mmCIF file of C-alpha atoms in Angstrom:
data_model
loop_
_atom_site.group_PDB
_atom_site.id
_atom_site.type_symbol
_atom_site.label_atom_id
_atom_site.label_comp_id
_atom_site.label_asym_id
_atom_site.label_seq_id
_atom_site.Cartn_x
_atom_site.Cartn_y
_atom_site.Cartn_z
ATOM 1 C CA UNK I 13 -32.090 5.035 4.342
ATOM 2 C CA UNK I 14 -33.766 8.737 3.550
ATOM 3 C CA UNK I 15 -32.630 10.089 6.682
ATOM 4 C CA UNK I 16 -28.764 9.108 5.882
ATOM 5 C CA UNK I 17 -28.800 10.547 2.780
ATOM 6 C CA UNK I 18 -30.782 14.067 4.122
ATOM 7 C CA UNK I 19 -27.766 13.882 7.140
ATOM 8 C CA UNK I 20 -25.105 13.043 4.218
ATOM 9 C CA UNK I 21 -26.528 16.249 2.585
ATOM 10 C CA UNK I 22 -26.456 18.608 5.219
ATOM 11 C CA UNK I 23 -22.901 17.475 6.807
ATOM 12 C CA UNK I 24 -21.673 18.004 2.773
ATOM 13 C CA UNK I 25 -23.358 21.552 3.212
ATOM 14 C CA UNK I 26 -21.268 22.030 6.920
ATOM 15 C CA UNK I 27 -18.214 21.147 5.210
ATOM 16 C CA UNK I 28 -18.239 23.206 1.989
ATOM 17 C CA UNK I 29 -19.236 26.035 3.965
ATOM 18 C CA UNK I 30 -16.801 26.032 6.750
ATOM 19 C CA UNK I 31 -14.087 25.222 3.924
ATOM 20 C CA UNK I 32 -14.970 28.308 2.541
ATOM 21 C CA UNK I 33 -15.325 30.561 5.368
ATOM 22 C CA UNK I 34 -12.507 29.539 7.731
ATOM 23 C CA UNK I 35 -9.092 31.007 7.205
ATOM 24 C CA UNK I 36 -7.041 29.024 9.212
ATOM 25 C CA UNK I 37 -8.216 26.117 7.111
ATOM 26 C CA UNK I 38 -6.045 27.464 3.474
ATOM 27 C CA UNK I 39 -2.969 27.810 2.891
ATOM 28 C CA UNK I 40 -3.285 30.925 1.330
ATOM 29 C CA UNK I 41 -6.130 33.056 -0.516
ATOM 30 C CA UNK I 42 -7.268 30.426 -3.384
ATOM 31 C CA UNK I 43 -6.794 27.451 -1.733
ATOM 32 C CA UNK I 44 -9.367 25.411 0.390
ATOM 33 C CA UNK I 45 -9.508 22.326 2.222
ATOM 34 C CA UNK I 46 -10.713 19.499 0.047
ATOM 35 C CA UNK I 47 -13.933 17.895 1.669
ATOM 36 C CA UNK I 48 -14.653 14.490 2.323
ATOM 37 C CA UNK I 49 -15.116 11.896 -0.710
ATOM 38 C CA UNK I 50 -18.570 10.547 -0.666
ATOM 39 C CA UNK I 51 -19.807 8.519 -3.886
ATOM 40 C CA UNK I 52 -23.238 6.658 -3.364
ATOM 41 C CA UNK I 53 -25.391 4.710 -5.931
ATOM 42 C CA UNK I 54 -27.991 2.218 -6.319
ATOM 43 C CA UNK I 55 -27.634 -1.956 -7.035
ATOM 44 C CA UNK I 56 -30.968 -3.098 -6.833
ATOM 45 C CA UNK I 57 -32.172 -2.884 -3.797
ATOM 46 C CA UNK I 58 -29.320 -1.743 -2.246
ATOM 47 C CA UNK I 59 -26.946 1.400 -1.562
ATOM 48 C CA UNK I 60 -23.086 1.203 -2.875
ATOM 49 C CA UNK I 61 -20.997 4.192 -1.241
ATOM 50 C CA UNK I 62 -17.760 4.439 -2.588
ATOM 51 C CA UNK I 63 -15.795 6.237 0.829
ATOM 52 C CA UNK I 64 -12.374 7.968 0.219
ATOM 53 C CA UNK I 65 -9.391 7.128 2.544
ATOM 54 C CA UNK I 66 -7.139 10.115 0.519
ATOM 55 C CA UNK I 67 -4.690 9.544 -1.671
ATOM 56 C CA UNK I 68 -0.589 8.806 -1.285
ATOM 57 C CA UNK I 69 2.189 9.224 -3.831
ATOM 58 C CA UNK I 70 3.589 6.229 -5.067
ATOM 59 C CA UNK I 71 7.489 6.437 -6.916
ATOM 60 C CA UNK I 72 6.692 3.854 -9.296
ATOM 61 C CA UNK I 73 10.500 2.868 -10.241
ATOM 62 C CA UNK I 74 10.872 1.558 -6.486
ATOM 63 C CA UNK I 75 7.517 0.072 -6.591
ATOM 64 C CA UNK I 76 6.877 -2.152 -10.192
ATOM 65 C CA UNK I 77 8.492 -5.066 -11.261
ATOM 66 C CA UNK I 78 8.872 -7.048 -14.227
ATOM 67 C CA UNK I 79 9.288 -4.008 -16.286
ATOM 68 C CA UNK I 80 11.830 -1.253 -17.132
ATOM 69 C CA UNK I 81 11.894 2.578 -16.831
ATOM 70 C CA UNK I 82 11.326 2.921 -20.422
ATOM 71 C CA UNK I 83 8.056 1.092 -20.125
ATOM 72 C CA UNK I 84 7.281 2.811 -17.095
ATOM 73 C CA UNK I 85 7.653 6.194 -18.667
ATOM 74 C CA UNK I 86 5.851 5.516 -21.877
ATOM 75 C CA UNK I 87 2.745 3.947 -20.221
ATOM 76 C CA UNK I 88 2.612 7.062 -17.939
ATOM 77 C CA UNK I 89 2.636 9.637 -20.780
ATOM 78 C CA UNK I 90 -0.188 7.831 -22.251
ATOM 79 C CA UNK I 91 -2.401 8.353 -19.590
ATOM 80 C CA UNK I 92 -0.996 12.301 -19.150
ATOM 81 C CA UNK I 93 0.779 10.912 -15.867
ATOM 82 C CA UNK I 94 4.218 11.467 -14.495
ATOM 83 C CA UNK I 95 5.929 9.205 -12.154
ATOM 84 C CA UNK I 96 5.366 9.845 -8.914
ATOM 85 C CA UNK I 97 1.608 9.159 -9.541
ATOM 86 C CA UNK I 98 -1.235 9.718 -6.643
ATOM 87 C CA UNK I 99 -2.805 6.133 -5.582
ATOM 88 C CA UNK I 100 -6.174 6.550 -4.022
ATOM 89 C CA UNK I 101 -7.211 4.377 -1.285
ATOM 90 C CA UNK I 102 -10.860 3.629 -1.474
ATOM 91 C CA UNK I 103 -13.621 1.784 0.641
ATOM 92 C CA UNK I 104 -16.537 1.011 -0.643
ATOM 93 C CA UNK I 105 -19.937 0.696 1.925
ATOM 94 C CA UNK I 106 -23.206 -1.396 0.930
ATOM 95 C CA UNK I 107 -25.908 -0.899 2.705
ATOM 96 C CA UNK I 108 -28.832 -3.400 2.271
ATOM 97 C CA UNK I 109 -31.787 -2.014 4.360
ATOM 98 C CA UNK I 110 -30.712 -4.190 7.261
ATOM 99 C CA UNK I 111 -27.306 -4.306 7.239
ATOM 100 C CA UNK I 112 -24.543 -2.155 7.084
ATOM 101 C CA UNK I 113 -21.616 -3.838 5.324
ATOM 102 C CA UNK I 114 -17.708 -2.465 4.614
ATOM 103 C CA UNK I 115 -15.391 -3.375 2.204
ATOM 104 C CA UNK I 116 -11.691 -2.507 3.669
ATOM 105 C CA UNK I 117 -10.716 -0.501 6.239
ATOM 106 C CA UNK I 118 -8.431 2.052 4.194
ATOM 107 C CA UNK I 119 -4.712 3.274 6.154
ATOM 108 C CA UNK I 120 -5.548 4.341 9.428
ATOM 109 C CA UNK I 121 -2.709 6.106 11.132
ATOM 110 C CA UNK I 122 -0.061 3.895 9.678
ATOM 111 C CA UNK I 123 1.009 5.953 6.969
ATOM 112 C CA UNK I 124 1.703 8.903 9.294
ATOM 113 C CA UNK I 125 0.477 12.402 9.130
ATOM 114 C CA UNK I 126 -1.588 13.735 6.184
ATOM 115 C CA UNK I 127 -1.736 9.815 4.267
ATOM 116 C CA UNK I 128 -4.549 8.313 4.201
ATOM 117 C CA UNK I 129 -6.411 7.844 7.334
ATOM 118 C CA UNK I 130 -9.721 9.444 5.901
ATOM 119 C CA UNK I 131 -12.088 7.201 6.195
ATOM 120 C CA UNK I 132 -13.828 8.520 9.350
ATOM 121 C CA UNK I 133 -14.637 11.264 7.369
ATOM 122 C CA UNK I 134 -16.067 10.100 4.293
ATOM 123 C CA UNK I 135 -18.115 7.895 6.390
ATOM 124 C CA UNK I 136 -19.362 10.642 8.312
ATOM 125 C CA UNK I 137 -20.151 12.850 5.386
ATOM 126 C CA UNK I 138 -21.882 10.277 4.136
ATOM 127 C CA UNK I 139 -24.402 9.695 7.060
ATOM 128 C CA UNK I 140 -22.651 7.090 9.157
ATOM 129 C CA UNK I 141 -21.240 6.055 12.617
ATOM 130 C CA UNK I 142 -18.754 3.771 12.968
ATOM 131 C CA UNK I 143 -21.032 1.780 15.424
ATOM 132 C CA UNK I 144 -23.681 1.374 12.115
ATOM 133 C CA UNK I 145 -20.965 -1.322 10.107
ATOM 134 C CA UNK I 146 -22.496 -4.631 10.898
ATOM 135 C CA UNK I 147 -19.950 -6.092 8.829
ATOM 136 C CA UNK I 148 -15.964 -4.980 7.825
ATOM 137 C CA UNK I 149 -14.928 -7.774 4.499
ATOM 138 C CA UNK I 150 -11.138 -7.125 4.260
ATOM 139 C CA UNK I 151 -9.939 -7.818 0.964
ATOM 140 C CA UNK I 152 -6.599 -8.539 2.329
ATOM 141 C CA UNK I 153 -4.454 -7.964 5.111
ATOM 142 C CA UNK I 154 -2.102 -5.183 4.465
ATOM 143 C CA UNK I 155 -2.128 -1.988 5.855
ATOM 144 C CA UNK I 156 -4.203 0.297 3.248
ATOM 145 C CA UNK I 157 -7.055 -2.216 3.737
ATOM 146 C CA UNK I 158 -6.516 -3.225 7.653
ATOM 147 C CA UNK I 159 -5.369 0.110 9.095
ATOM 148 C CA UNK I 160 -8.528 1.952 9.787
ATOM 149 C CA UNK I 161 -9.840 -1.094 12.139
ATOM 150 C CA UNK I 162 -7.764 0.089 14.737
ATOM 151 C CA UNK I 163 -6.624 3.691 15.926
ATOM 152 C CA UNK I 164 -4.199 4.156 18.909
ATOM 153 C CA UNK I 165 -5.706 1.187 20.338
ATOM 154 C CA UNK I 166 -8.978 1.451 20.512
ATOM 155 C CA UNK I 167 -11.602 -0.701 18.222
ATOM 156 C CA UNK I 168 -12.611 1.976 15.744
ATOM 157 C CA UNK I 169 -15.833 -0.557 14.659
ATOM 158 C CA UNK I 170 -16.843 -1.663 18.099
ATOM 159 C CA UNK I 171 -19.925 -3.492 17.154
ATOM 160 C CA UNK I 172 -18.571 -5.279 14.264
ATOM 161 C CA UNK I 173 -17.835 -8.604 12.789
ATOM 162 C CA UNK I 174 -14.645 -8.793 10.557
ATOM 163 C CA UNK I 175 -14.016 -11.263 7.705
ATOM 164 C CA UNK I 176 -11.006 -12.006 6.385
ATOM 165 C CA UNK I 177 -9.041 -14.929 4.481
ATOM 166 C CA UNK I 178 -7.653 -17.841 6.711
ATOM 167 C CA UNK I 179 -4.823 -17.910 4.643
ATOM 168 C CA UNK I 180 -3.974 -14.104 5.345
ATOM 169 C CA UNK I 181 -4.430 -13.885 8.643
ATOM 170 C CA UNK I 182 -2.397 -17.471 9.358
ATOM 171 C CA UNK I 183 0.591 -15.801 7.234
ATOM 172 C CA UNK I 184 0.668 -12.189 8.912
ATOM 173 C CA UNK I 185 -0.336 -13.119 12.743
ATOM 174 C CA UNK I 186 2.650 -15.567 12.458
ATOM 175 C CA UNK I 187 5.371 -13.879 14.072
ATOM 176 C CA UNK I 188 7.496 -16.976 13.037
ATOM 177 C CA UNK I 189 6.825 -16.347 9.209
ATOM 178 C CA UNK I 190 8.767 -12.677 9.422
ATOM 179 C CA UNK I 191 11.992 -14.753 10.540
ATOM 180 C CA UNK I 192 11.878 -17.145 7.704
ATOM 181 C CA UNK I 193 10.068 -14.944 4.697
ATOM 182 C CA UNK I 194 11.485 -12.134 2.779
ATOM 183 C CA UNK I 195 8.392 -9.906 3.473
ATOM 184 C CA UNK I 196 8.539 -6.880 5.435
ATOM 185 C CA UNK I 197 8.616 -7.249 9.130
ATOM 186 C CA UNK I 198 6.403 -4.155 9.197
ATOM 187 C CA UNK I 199 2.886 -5.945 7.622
ATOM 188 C CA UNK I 200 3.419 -8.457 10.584
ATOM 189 C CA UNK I 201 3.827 -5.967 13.459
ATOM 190 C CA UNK I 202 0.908 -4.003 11.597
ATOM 191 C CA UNK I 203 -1.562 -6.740 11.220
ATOM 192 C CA UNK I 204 -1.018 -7.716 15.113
ATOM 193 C CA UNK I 205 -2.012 -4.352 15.749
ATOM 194 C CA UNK I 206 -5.422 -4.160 13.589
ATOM 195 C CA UNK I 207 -6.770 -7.861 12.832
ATOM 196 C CA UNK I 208 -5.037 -9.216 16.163
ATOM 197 C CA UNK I 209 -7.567 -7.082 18.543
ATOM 198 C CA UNK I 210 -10.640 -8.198 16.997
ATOM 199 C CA UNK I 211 -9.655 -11.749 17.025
ATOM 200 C CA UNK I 212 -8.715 -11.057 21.053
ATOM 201 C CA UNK I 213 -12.688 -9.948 21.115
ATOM 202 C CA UNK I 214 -14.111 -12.519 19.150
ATOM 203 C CA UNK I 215 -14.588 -10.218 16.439
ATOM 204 C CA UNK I 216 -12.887 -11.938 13.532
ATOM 205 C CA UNK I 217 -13.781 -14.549 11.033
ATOM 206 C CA UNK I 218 -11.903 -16.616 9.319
ATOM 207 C CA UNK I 219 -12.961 -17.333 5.265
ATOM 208 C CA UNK I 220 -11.909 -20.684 3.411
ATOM 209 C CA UNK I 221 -13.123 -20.763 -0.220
ATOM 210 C CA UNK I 222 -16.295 -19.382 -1.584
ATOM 211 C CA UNK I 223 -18.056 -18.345 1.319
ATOM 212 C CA UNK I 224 -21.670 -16.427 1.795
ATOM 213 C CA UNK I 225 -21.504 -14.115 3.870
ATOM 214 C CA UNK I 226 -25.158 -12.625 3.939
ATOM 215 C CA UNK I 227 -27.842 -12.939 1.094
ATOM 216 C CA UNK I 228 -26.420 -11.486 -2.165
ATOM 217 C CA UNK I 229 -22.886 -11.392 -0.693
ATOM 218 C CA UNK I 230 -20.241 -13.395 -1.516
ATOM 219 C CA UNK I 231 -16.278 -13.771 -1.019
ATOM 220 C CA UNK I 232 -14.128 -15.670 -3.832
ATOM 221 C CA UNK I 233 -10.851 -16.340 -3.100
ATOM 222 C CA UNK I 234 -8.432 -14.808 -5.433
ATOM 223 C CA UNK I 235 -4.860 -15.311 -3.893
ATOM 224 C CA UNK I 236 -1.954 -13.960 -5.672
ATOM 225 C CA UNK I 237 -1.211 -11.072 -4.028
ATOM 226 C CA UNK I 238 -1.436 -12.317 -0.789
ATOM 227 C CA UNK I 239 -2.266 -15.818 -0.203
ATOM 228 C CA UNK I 240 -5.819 -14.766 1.536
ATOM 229 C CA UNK I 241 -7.038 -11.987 -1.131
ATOM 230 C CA UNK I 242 -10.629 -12.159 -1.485
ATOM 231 C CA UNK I 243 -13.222 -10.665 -4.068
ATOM 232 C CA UNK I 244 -16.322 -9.696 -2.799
ATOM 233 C CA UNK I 245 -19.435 -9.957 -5.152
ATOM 234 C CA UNK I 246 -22.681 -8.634 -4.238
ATOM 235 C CA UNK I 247 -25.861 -9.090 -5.922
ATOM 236 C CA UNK I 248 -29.282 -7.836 -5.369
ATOM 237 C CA UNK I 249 -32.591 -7.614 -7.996
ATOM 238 C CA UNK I 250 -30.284 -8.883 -11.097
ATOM 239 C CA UNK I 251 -27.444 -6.247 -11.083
ATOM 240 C CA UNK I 252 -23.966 -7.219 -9.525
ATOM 241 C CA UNK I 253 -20.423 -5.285 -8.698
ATOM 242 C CA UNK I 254 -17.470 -7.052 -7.568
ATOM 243 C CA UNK I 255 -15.319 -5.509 -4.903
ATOM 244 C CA UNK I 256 -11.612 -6.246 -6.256
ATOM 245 C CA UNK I 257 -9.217 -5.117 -3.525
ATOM 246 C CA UNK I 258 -5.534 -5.074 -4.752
ATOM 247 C CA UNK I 259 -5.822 -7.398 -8.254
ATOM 248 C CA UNK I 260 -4.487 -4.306 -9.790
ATOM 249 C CA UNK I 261 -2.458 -1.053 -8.359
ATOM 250 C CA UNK I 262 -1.891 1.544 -10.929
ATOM 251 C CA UNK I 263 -4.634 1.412 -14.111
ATOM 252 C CA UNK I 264 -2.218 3.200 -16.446
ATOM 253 C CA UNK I 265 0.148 0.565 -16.148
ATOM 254 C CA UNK I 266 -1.444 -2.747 -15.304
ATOM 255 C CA UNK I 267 -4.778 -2.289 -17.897
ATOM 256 C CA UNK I 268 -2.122 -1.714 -20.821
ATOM 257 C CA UNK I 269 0.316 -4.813 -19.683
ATOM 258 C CA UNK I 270 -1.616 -6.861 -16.603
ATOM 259 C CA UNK I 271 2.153 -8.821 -16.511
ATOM 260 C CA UNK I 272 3.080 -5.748 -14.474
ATOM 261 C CA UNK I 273 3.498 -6.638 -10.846
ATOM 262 C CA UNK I 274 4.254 -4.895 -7.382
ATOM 263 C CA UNK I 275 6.651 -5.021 -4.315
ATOM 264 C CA UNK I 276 4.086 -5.489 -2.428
ATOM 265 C CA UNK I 277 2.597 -9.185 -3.632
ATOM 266 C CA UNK I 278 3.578 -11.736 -1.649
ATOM 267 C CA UNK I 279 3.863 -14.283 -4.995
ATOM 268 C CA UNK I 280 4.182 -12.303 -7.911
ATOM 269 C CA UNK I 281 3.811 -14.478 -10.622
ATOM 270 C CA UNK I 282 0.822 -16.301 -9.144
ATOM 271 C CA UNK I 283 -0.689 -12.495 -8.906
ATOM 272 C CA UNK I 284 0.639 -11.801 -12.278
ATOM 273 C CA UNK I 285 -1.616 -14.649 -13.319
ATOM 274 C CA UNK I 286 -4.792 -13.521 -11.165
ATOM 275 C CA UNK I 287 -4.979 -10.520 -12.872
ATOM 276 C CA UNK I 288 -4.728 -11.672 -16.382
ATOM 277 C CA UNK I 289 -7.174 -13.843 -15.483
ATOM 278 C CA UNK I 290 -9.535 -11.828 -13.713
ATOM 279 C CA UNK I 291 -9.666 -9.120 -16.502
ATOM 280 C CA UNK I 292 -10.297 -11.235 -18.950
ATOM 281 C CA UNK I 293 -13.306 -12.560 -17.035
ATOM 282 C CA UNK I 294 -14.464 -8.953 -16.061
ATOM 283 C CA UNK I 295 -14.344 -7.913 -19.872
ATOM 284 C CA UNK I 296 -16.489 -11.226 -20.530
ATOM 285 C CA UNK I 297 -18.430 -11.054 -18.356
ATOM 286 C CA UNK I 298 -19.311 -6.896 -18.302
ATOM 287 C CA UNK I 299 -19.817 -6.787 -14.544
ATOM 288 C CA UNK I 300 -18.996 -3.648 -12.885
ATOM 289 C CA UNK I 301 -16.359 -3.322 -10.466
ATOM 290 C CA UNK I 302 -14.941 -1.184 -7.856
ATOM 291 C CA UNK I 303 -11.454 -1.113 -7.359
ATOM 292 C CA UNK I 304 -9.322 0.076 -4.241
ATOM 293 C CA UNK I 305 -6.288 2.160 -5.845
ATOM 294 C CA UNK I 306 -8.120 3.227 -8.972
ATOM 295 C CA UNK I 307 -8.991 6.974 -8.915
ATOM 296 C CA UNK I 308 -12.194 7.970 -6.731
ATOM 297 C CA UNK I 309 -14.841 6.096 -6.853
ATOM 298 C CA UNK I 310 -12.830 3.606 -8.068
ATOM 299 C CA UNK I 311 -15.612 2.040 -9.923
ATOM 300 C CA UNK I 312 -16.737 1.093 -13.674
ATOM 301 C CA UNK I 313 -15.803 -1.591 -16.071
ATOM 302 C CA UNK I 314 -13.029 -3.207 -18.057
ATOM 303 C CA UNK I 315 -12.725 -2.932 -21.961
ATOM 304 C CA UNK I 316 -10.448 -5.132 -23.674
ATOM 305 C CA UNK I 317 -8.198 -2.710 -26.011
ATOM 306 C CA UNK I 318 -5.267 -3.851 -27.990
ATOM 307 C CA UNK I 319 -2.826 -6.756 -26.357
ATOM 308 C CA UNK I 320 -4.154 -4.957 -23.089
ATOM 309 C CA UNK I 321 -7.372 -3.386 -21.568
ATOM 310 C CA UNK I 322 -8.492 -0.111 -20.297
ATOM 311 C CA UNK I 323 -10.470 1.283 -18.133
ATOM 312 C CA UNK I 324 -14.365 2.849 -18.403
ATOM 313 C CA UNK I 325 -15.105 4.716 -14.985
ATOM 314 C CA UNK I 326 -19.443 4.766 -14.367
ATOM 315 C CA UNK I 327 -21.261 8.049 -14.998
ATOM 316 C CA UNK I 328 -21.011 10.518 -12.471
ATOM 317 C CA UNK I 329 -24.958 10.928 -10.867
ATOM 318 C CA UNK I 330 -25.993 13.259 -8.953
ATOM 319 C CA UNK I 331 -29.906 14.252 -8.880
ATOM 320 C CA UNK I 332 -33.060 13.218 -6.851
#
């Protein structure tokens, strides 16, 4: 869509400029605000816009498991990190020429003040209105992915349809499985208030197994994480990217050991297993992929390296 990108362009130019000019907006004399992230690129026939929701610190000895602070430290000094480490939280847009499709939601308000919650933004830098999305495929339900559906209330994707896996939404619009799980109460109370809405409009659909969504879109299960996690692949002319959600949180640790795991999964071995699997499919396979927590745009591909893999990000592009 010409006239998106010429918009995307000239709310960039807004933003840079008013950065620059307005002193309330710094700190102090060097520093700026930093403006929306935007990524877009071409598969096919179609548009791929990699949206920024910000970034949150993560203290990664309260968050991994099935490893040791030794580990933790020595993986991190490979990759010129020190613990905490900055997660991003990305959503990704594709835009087929008729439809308007978004892969998660990003945070919303739910982290508080200043994390997250930036997703308005990026989509508006990048020549969008919330009432374009067609389509919102959440990888999963848990708040980084969920939050942005709703803000104090009110439907922030009005004219949407949202997918999401059966098995997710069954598990965390349950209030009965908070009493008798050891998951947080808090992903139950926060998926009632962001998926629960659009299922009280009609809004929400449920996925079972491989499912297509629209021409050249597809979701695969890939529970593990949570019982519902999807992939979402998309196709069009011959070239593909899959859309991987939370199969990994932190490259520098999981690439190098993918037996890592998180707090957060709801099964951790069975998500241990996913992601073994999964990256040793990606390498095979060569397909690119976009990744929610890997650093903005999240996307590239997977290179097998040692007992491990690592990590190739896509050429940055930017020219007519």
């Amino acid at each position: 869509m010409f006239f998106k990108a010429i918009l995307a362009a000239i709310t960039t130019v807004l933003i840079v400029a008013t950065s620059c000019t307005s002193s309330g907006i710094a700190t102090d004399k060097t520093t700026k605000a930093q403006v929306s992230g935007v990524y877009s690129f071409r598969l096919g026939e179609f548009t791929i816009t990699a949206l920024s929701d910000g970034t949150v610190p993560q203290d990664l000895h309260k968050i991994l498991t099935n490893t040791n602070s030794a580990e933790i430290k020595q993986l991190l000094d490979r990759s010129f990190l020190a613990n905490p480490v900055e997660a991003s939280i990305n959503a990704f847009l594709v835009d087929t020429g008729e439809k308007q499709v978004l892969v998660d939601t990003g945070a919303g308000q739910l982290f508080g003040p200043g994390l997250g919650g930036k997703l308005q933004g990026s989509l508006k830098t990048a020549g969008y209105a919330p009432d374009d999305i067609d389509l919102i495929l959440i990888t999963h339900v848990h708040t980084d992915h969920s939050g942005g559906l709703v803000e104090n209330g009110r439907l922030m994707f009005p004219t949407a349809t949202v997918y999401a896996g059966k098995p997710d939404v069954d598990l965390w619009l349950n209030p009965a499985n908070a009493e008798r799980s050891h998951l947080e109460r808090r992903f139950f109370d926060e998926a009632a208030k962001t998926i629960k809405p659009y299922r009280d409009a009609g809004k929400l659909k449920l996925l079972s197994g491989e499912t297509a969504i629209l021409p050249g879109i597809t979701a695969r299960p890939t529970p593990g994480h949570t019982p519902g996690h999807n992939f979402y692949v998309v196709e069009s002319k011959g070239e593909s990217i899959e859309f991987w959600g939370d199969i990994l949180h932190f490259g520098s640790i999981q690439f190098p050991n993918p037996r890592i795991t998180v707090i957060y999964d709801v099964d951790s071995n069975a998500a241990s297993v996913q992601r073994v699997n999964q990256f040793a499919r990606a390498e095979q396979s060569r397909r690119l992929v976009a990744a929610a927590h890997l650093p903005f745009p999240g996307v590239g591909h997977i290179r097998a390296e040692g007992q491990g893999y690592t990590w190739i990000p896509v050429d940055y592009r930017w020219r007519d």
